[in-house]
Structure formats: structure tokens, C-alpha cells
PDB file of C-alpha atoms in Angstrom:
ATOM      1  CA  MET B 879      97.469 102.533 121.453  1.00 48.00           C
ATOM      2  CA  SER B 880      98.798 103.098 117.947  1.00 51.00           C
ATOM      3  CA  ALA B 881     101.329 105.853 117.502  1.00 47.00           C
ATOM      4  CA  ALA B 882     103.043 107.362 114.517  1.00 50.00           C
ATOM      5  CA  ALA B 883     105.839 105.069 113.359  1.00 54.00           C
ATOM      6  CA  PRO B 884     109.301 106.398 114.230  1.00 53.00           C
ATOM      7  CA  PRO B 885     111.799 107.029 111.399  1.00 51.00           C
ATOM      8  CA  THR B 886     113.195 103.757 110.046  1.00 47.00           C
ATOM      9  CA  GLU B 887     116.721 104.553 111.223  1.00 50.00           C
ATOM     10  CA  THR B 888     115.515 104.881 114.830  1.00 63.00           C
ATOM     11  CA  LEU B 889     113.594 101.612 114.940  1.00 72.00           C
ATOM     12  CA  THR B 890     114.864  98.990 117.359  1.00 85.00           C
ATOM     13  CA  GLN B 891     114.867  95.293 116.497  1.00 83.00           C
ATOM     14  CA  THR B 892     111.762  94.909 118.639  1.00 84.00           C
ATOM     15  CA  ASP B 893     110.023  97.762 116.799  1.00 88.00           C
ATOM     16  CA  ARG B 894     110.780  96.181 113.427  1.00 88.00           C
ATOM     17  CA  ALA B 895     109.659  92.763 114.613  1.00 85.00           C
ATOM     18  CA  TYR B 896     106.480  94.253 116.045  1.00 88.00           C
ATOM     19  CA  GLN B 897     105.609  96.136 112.852  1.00 89.00           C
ATOM     20  CA  ALA B 898     106.299  93.133 110.616  1.00 88.00           C
ATOM     21  CA  LEU B 899     104.318  90.696 112.754  1.00 88.00           C
ATOM     22  CA  ARG B 900     101.461  93.136 113.338  1.00 88.00           C
ATOM     23  CA  GLY B 901     101.207  93.779 109.610  1.00 88.00           C
ATOM     24  CA  ALA B 902     101.135  90.066 108.812  1.00 89.00           C
ATOM     25  CA  ILE B 903      98.358  89.495 111.358  1.00 90.00           C
ATOM     26  CA  VAL B 904      96.247  92.475 110.268  1.00 87.00           C
ATOM     27  CA  ARG B 905      96.563  91.448 106.598  1.00 87.00           C
ATOM     28  CA  CYS B 906      95.558  87.874 107.486  1.00 85.00           C
ATOM     29  CA  GLU B 907      98.844  86.532 106.144  1.00 87.00           C
ATOM     30  CA  LEU B 908      98.853  84.504 109.365  1.00 88.00           C
ATOM     31  CA  ASP B 909      95.643  82.544 109.763  1.00 87.00           C
ATOM     32  CA  PRO B 910      93.415  83.217 112.777  1.00 88.00           C
ATOM     33  CA  GLY B 911      94.314  80.710 115.477  1.00 88.00           C
ATOM     34  CA  ALA B 912      97.718  79.907 113.928  1.00 90.00           C
ATOM     35  CA  ARG B 913     100.370  78.924 116.448  1.00 88.00           C
ATOM     36  CA  LEU B 914     103.359  81.238 116.814  1.00 83.00           C
ATOM     37  CA  ARG B 915     106.257  79.083 117.929  1.00 73.00           C
ATOM     38  CA  VAL B 916     107.932  81.086 120.660  1.00 64.00           C
ATOM     39  CA  GLU B 917     110.774  78.600 120.975  1.00 63.00           C
ATOM     40  CA  GLU B 918     111.783  79.453 117.401  1.00 59.00           C
ATOM     41  CA  LEU B 919     111.606  83.221 117.921  1.00 62.00           C
ATOM     42  CA  GLY B 920     114.340  85.569 119.016  1.00 68.00           C
ATOM     43  CA  GLN B 921     114.023  87.986 121.919  1.00 72.00           C
ATOM     44  CA  PRO B 922     112.784  90.906 119.765  1.00 74.00           C
ATOM     45  CA  LEU B 923     109.832  88.840 118.551  1.00 79.00           C
ATOM     46  CA  ARG B 924     109.071  87.651 122.054  1.00 78.00           C
ATOM     47  CA  GLU B 925     108.814  91.266 123.191  1.00 83.00           C
ATOM     48  CA  ALA B 926     106.740  92.135 120.105  1.00 87.00           C
ATOM     49  CA  LEU B 927     104.333  89.313 120.929  1.00 87.00           C
ATOM     50  CA  SER B 928     103.778  90.745 124.388  1.00 85.00           C
ATOM     51  CA  ARG B 929     102.820  94.088 122.842  1.00 87.00           C
ATOM     52  CA  LEU B 930     100.494  92.402 120.341  1.00 89.00           C
ATOM     53  CA  ALA B 931      98.847  90.426 123.115  1.00 88.00           C
ATOM     54  CA  GLY B 932      98.037  93.696 124.840  1.00 83.00           C
ATOM     55  CA  GLN B 933      96.274  94.825 121.658  1.00 83.00           C
ATOM     56  CA  GLY B 934      94.261  91.619 121.366  1.00 85.00           C
ATOM     57  CA  LEU B 935      95.934  90.516 118.121  1.00 89.00           C
ATOM     58  CA  VAL B 936      97.563  87.449 119.673  1.00 91.00           C
ATOM     59  CA  THR B 937      96.572  85.281 122.589  1.00 90.00           C
ATOM     60  CA  SER B 938      98.791  83.609 125.134  1.00 83.00           C
ATOM     61  CA  VAL B 939      98.022  79.994 125.925  1.00 77.00           C
ATOM     62  CA  GLU B 940      99.437  78.807 129.237  1.00 70.00           C
ATOM     63  CA  ASN B 941     102.499  76.610 128.675  1.00 65.00           C
ATOM     64  CA  ARG B 942     101.678  76.494 124.958  1.00 68.00           C
ATOM     65  CA  GLY B 943     102.998  79.796 123.662  1.00 77.00           C
ATOM     66  CA  PHE B 944     101.137  82.282 121.506  1.00 86.00           C
ATOM     67  CA  ARG B 945      98.530  82.029 118.791  1.00 90.00           C
ATOM     68  CA  VAL B 946      97.092  84.558 116.367  1.00 92.00           C
ATOM     69  CA  ALA B 947      93.835  85.754 117.910  1.00 91.00           C
ATOM     70  CA  PRO B 948      90.798  83.982 116.436  1.00 90.00           C
ATOM     71  CA  LEU B 949      88.080  85.726 114.452  1.00 90.00           C
ATOM     72  CA  THR B 950      84.709  85.020 116.031  1.00 91.00           C
ATOM     73  CA  LEU B 951      81.163  86.308 115.891  1.00 93.00           C
ATOM     74  CA  GLU B 952      81.426  87.321 119.523  1.00 94.00           C
ATOM     75  CA  GLY B 953      84.598  89.277 118.858  1.00 93.00           C
ATOM     76  CA  LEU B 954      83.092  90.890 115.776  1.00 94.00           C
ATOM     77  CA  THR B 955      79.975  91.990 117.659  1.00 95.00           C
ATOM     78  CA  ASP B 956      82.025  93.468 120.482  1.00 96.00           C
ATOM     79  CA  LEU B 957      84.407  95.214 118.081  1.00 95.00           C
ATOM     80  CA  THR B 958      81.512  96.721 116.125  1.00 96.00           C
ATOM     81  CA  ARG B 959      79.812  97.966 119.289  1.00 97.00           C
ATOM     82  CA  VAL B 960      82.966  99.692 120.500  1.00 97.00           C
ATOM     83  CA  ARG B 961      83.761 101.101 117.047  1.00 97.00           C
ATOM     84  CA  LEU B 962      80.324 102.696 116.882  1.00 97.00           C
ATOM     85  CA  ILE B 963      80.841 104.337 120.262  1.00 97.00           C
ATOM     86  CA  VAL B 964      84.384 105.578 119.653  1.00 97.00           C
ATOM     87  CA  GLU B 965      84.221 106.473 115.962  1.00 97.00           C
ATOM     88  CA  ARG B 966      80.968 108.390 116.202  1.00 97.00           C
ATOM     89  CA  GLU B 967      82.385 110.425 119.062  1.00 97.00           C
ATOM     90  CA  ALA B 968      85.570 111.056 117.058  1.00 98.00           C
ATOM     91  CA  LEU B 969      83.516 112.134 114.049  1.00 98.00           C
ATOM     92  CA  ARG B 970      81.419 114.521 116.160  1.00 98.00           C
ATOM     93  CA  GLU B 971      84.566 116.103 117.533  1.00 97.00           C
ATOM     94  CA  ALA B 972      86.167 116.302 114.094  1.00 98.00           C
ATOM     95  CA  MET B 973      83.156 118.057 112.570  1.00 98.00           C
ATOM     96  CA  ASP B 974      83.014 120.466 115.501  1.00 97.00           C
ATOM     97  CA  ASN B 975      86.714 121.343 115.413  1.00 96.00           C
ATOM     98  CA  GLY B 976      88.063 120.497 111.964  1.00 96.00           C
ATOM     99  CA  ASP B 977      89.755 123.390 110.138  1.00 97.00           C
ATOM    100  CA  ASP B 978      90.751 124.046 106.523  1.00 97.00           C
ATOM    101  CA  ALA B 979      93.830 121.831 106.805  1.00 97.00           C
ATOM    102  CA  TRP B 980      91.653 118.964 108.052  1.00 98.00           C
ATOM    103  CA  GLU B 981      89.252 119.379 105.139  1.00 98.00           C
ATOM    104  CA  ALA B 982      92.146 119.484 102.671  1.00 98.00           C
ATOM    105  CA  ARG B 983      93.631 116.278 104.064  1.00 98.00           C
ATOM    106  CA  LEU B 984      90.245 114.557 103.932  1.00 98.00           C
ATOM    107  CA  VAL B 985      89.533 115.623 100.343  1.00 98.00           C
ATOM    108  CA  ALA B 986      93.016 114.524  99.256  1.00 98.00           C
ATOM    109  CA  ALA B 987      92.593 111.139 100.953  1.00 98.00           C
ATOM    110  CA  ALA B 988      89.190 110.634  99.309  1.00 97.00           C
ATOM    111  CA  HIS B 989      90.640 111.493  95.895  1.00 97.00           C
ATOM    112  CA  SER B 990      93.559 109.120  96.385  1.00 97.00           C
ATOM    113  CA  LEU B 991      91.169 106.344  97.377  1.00 95.00           C
ATOM    114  CA  ALA B 992      88.911 107.003  94.374  1.00 93.00           C
ATOM    115  CA  LEU B 993      91.875 106.774  92.004  1.00 93.00           C
ATOM    116  CA  VAL B 994      92.941 103.345  93.203  1.00 90.00           C
ATOM    117  CA  GLU B 995      89.328 102.150  93.149  1.00 87.00           C
ATOM    118  CA  GLN B 996      89.043 103.146  89.492  1.00 85.00           C
ATOM    119  CA  ARG B 997      92.263 101.317  88.683  1.00 84.00           C
ATOM    120  CA  LEU B 998      91.265  98.149  90.523  1.00 78.00           C
ATOM    121  CA  SER B 999      87.565  98.103  89.665  1.00 66.00           C
ATOM    122  CA  SER B1000      87.743  94.775  87.828  1.00 60.00           C
ATOM    123  CA  THR B1001      90.640  93.013  89.520  1.00 60.00           C
ATOM    124  CA  GLY B1002      88.909  91.326  92.441  1.00 63.00           C
ATOM    125  CA  PRO B1003      88.114  92.248  96.057  1.00 74.00           C
ATOM    126  CA  LEU B1004      89.524  95.669  96.876  1.00 80.00           C
ATOM    127  CA  ALA B1005      90.086  94.782 100.519  1.00 77.00           C
ATOM    128  CA  LEU B1006      92.788  92.283  99.511  1.00 79.00           C
ATOM    129  CA  ASP B1007      94.864  94.901  97.716  1.00 84.00           C
ATOM    130  CA  ASP B1008      97.525  96.446  99.954  1.00 88.00           C
ATOM    131  CA  ASP B1009      97.498  99.795  98.146  1.00 90.00           C
ATOM    132  CA  TRP B1010      93.729 100.114  98.440  1.00 91.00           C
ATOM    133  CA  SER B1011      93.855  99.081 102.088  1.00 91.00           C
ATOM    134  CA  ALA B1012      96.466 101.738 102.894  1.00 93.00           C
ATOM    135  CA  ARG B1013      94.466 104.457 101.135  1.00 95.00           C
ATOM    136  CA  HIS B1014      91.225 103.238 102.719  1.00 94.00           C
ATOM    137  CA  ARG B1015      92.838 103.483 106.147  1.00 95.00           C
ATOM    138  CA  GLU B1016      94.120 106.996 105.419  1.00 97.00           C
ATOM    139  CA  PHE B1017      90.661 108.131 104.301  1.00 97.00           C
ATOM    140  CA  HIS B1018      89.026 106.961 107.501  1.00 97.00           C
ATOM    141  CA  LEU B1019      91.753 108.277 109.779  1.00 97.00           C
ATOM    142  CA  ALA B1020      91.667 111.595 107.906  1.00 97.00           C
ATOM    143  CA  THR B1021      87.934 111.749 108.602  1.00 97.00           C
ATOM    144  CA  TYR B1022      88.656 111.763 112.340  1.00 97.00           C
ATOM    145  CA  ALA B1023      91.822 113.854 112.194  1.00 97.00           C
ATOM    146  CA  GLY B1024      89.924 116.998 113.160  1.00 96.00           C
ATOM    147  CA  ALA B1025      89.251 115.559 116.608  1.00 96.00           C
ATOM    148  CA  ARG B1026      91.320 117.304 119.264  1.00 95.00           C
ATOM    149  CA  SER B1027      91.847 114.279 121.495  1.00 95.00           C
ATOM    150  CA  PRO B1028      95.049 112.351 120.647  1.00 94.00           C
ATOM    151  CA  LEU B1029      93.797 109.475 122.793  1.00 95.00           C
ATOM    152  CA  LEU B1030      90.544 109.297 120.853  1.00 95.00           C
ATOM    153  CA  GLN B1031      92.404 109.276 117.541  1.00 94.00           C
ATOM    154  CA  ALA B1032      94.726 106.535 118.779  1.00 94.00           C
ATOM    155  CA  MET B1033      91.752 104.420 119.838  1.00 95.00           C
ATOM    156  CA  VAL B1034      90.173 104.891 116.407  1.00 96.00           C
ATOM    157  CA  ALA B1035      93.372 103.732 114.683  1.00 93.00           C
ATOM    158  CA  ASP B1036      93.662 100.597 116.815  1.00 90.00           C
ATOM    159  CA  LEU B1037      90.012  99.691 116.307  1.00 93.00           C
ATOM    160  CA  PHE B1038      90.273 100.270 112.564  1.00 92.00           C
ATOM    161  CA  ASP B1039      93.267  97.916 112.359  1.00 88.00           C
ATOM    162  CA  ALA B1040      91.438  95.283 114.399  1.00 89.00           C
ATOM    163  CA  ALA B1041      88.550  95.511 111.939  1.00 92.00           C
ATOM    164  CA  GLU B1042      90.958  95.170 109.010  1.00 90.00           C
ATOM    165  CA  ARG B1043      91.528  91.514 109.881  1.00 89.00           C
ATOM    166  CA  TYR B1044      87.807  90.886 109.672  1.00 90.00           C
ATOM    167  CA  ARG B1045      87.497  92.847 106.412  1.00 87.00           C
ATOM    168  CA  ARG B1046      90.257  90.831 104.779  1.00 87.00           C
ATOM    169  CA  TYR B1047      88.824  87.540 105.959  1.00 83.00           C
ATOM    170  CA  SER B1048      85.387  88.501 104.672  1.00 81.00           C
ATOM    171  CA  ALA B1049      86.782  89.574 101.290  1.00 81.00           C
ATOM    172  CA  ARG B1050      88.482  86.214 100.855  1.00 78.00           C
ATOM    173  CA  HIS B1051      85.307  84.268 101.478  1.00 70.00           C
ATOM    174  CA  ARG B1052      82.547  86.548 100.224  1.00 64.00           C
ATOM    175  CA  LYS B1053      80.894  85.568  96.949  1.00 59.00           C
ATOM    176  CA  ALA B1054      79.811  89.056  95.883  1.00 57.00           C
ATOM    177  CA  PRO B1055      82.343  91.903  96.329  1.00 57.00           C
ATOM    178  CA  ARG B1056      81.224  94.969  98.242  1.00 58.00           C
ATOM    179  CA  HIS B1057      81.703  98.261  96.438  1.00 63.00           C
ATOM    180  CA  LYS B1058      82.329 101.004  98.998  1.00 73.00           C
ATOM    181  CA  HIS B1059      82.994 103.951  96.675  1.00 79.00           C
ATOM    182  CA  SER B1060      79.510 105.437  96.929  1.00 88.00           C
ATOM    183  CA  GLU B1061      79.495 104.921 100.704  1.00 91.00           C
ATOM    184  CA  HIS B1062      82.746 106.839 101.062  1.00 93.00           C
ATOM    185  CA  GLN B1063      81.594 109.637  98.760  1.00 94.00           C
ATOM    186  CA  ASP B1064      78.295 110.040 100.613  1.00 96.00           C
ATOM    187  CA  LEU B1065      80.114 110.137 103.942  1.00 97.00           C
ATOM    188  CA  LEU B1066      82.638 112.649 102.601  1.00 97.00           C
ATOM    189  CA  ALA B1067      79.913 115.006 101.363  1.00 97.00           C
ATOM    190  CA  ALA B1068      77.994 114.899 104.642  1.00 98.00           C
ATOM    191  CA  VAL B1069      81.124 115.426 106.755  1.00 98.00           C
ATOM    192  CA  LEU B1070      82.408 118.368 104.722  1.00 97.00           C
ATOM    193  CA  ALA B1071      78.968 120.001 104.837  1.00 97.00           C
ATOM    194  CA  ARG B1072      78.885 119.418 108.618  1.00 97.00           C
ATOM    195  CA  ARG B1073      75.548 117.641 108.285  1.00 97.00           C
ATOM    196  CA  ARG B1074      76.103 115.949 111.615  1.00 97.00           C
ATOM    197  CA  LYS B1075      73.017 113.758 111.882  1.00 97.00           C
ATOM    198  CA  GLU B1076      73.415 112.461 108.331  1.00 98.00           C
ATOM    199  CA  ALA B1077      77.162 111.907 108.661  1.00 98.00           C
ATOM    200  CA  LEU B1078      76.790 109.965 111.902  1.00 98.00           C
ATOM    201  CA  ALA B1079      74.030 107.826 110.404  1.00 98.00           C
ATOM    202  CA  LEU B1080      76.126 107.086 107.290  1.00 97.00           C
ATOM    203  CA  LEU B1081      79.111 106.157 109.448  1.00 97.00           C
ATOM    204  CA  ALA B1082      77.004 103.797 111.559  1.00 97.00           C
ATOM    205  CA  GLN B1083      75.599 102.186 108.415  1.00 96.00           C
ATOM    206  CA  HIS B1084      79.097 101.823 106.950  1.00 94.00           C
ATOM    207  CA  ILE B1085      80.434 100.090 110.052  1.00 95.00           C
ATOM    208  CA  SER B1086      77.336  97.914 110.464  1.00 94.00           C
ATOM    209  CA  SER B1087      77.508  96.795 106.819  1.00 90.00           C
ATOM    210  CA  THR B1088      81.018  95.530 107.470  1.00 88.00           C
ATOM    211  CA  GLU B1089      79.742  93.577 110.468  1.00 91.00           C
ATOM    212  CA  GLN B1090      76.976  91.974 108.410  1.00 90.00           C
ATOM    213  CA  ASN B1091      79.295  90.933 105.582  1.00 86.00           C
ATOM    214  CA  VAL B1092      81.943  89.564 107.909  1.00 88.00           C
ATOM    215  CA  ALA B1093      79.378  87.670 109.985  1.00 90.00           C
ATOM    216  CA  ALA B1094      78.087  85.998 106.830  1.00 86.00           C
ATOM    217  CA  ALA B1095      81.626  84.995 105.879  1.00 82.00           C
ATOM    218  CA  LEU B1096      82.371  83.613 109.331  1.00 85.00           C
ATOM    219  CA  LEU B1097      79.187  81.567 109.314  1.00 85.00           C
ATOM    220  CA  SER B1098      79.759  80.249 105.805  1.00 79.00           C
ATOM    221  CA  MET B1099      83.270  79.088 106.694  1.00 72.00           C
ATOM    222  CA  GLY B1100      82.259  77.609 110.036  1.00 68.00           C
ATOM    223  CA  ALA B1101      84.739  79.870 111.799  1.00 45.00           C
ATOM    224  CA  ALA B1102      82.316  81.378 114.317  1.00 40.00           C
ATOM    225  CA  THR B1103      83.145  79.466 117.454  1.00 43.00           C
ATOM    226  CA  ALA B1104      82.263  80.540 120.982  1.00 38.00           C
ATOM    227  CA  HIS B1105      85.052  81.718 123.274  1.00 42.00           C
TER     228      HIS B1105
END
């Protein structure tokens, strides 16, 4: 599960290798299915690859090393199904237990996200901008931060990062950009008002819309292969 990153000065070589490689995979800087040449990697990267394999971001091929995990329709469907289960439960718990500090963090994250969206409104797909992606991630994780279960929050973070690969791939190959600002604002309003049924429905729609857009991109690029 994801955990808060330790201070830079305490990071081991393996930690640094893991963070760098994980970031490159999540941002789609390494293509799905790309071979990772273990024979050219040092021990820290070998250990990092083992951790990434446990998270489903790389796959181990017997006697052939590691590859970046593929993006498939089957994987997307499974990821969406699990996200809906976990994230709706996290949102329920957050709305039941969130305090003033939680609301303040959520409002601040929403404002930060809105600012970068205004700045980037005409510069191409938002999902390909690293600043937007970081603020988008913070908004969603802030939404669930009121949940009392650390394990549930860790699961949400891992699933969100797994979905980021699909979002980035979709943004690269989608003809019409998706504007999420109104979706985020509607979700924010419902969550802060503790309108549980509405908030859960908006969250499900938000996640399902991502699935639909990514599926279309996978099909258009011929990348949806059975595994």
C-alpha cells in the first residue's frame, strides 16, 4: 500500500529508485508493455521492480525479466469495479467522520485545483500536465481524508495511482478533452453538505466516466488485448 514518502535525506537508494520508476510508469513515460532490462539495472532498481510488481505496475516474465504492466480493457474494468467499492466506502466514512480540519483541507485542495485549471484551460489535455495531476490527486485524496481507516485510505491512494496511467493514456489519444471542473465542484458541494446519496452517485459517475473515456481510447488505438 502507498505510504507517506519519507524525508528525502532518509531515502535509501532503493526508495529513490522505486519512486522514480513508479512515477515514470504512472505518468506513462514508459509505454505499457515496455521491457525493463534487468541485466542493465543495479540492485536498487531490481528491488524496486519487485515492489512495483506487487502493486501490479510491472509484470515479471519468466526468464525474460520485467515489463511495464499493459493497459487493457479487462484491467480497466476490474480497476473500475474495485475503485467503486473502495472509494465509495471511503467517501461514506469521510462524510460520517470528517471534521473542520478535513473540510478545510478539502476546500483548499479544490481551490488549488481550480486555479491551475483556469491557468491551463486552453493549453491542451489537463491530465498530461504534472501540476494539474498533482493537484487533482490531492483533491481526491483530501475528499477521503476524513475516513478513519488508514488501510482504506492507503487502498484509495494505490487505486487512484493505478487509474492515473489509464487517464494519461486516454488523454493522449482522446480527440475531445474532458473538462472535469464542474464534476469536481458538484462533488465538493455535495460532500461538504453531507448529501450522502448525491455525493456517492456523483463519485460513481465521475469514476465511470473515466472508464468510458479510457475504454474508447484503448479501442481506438487497438491496445485492448485479452490477458
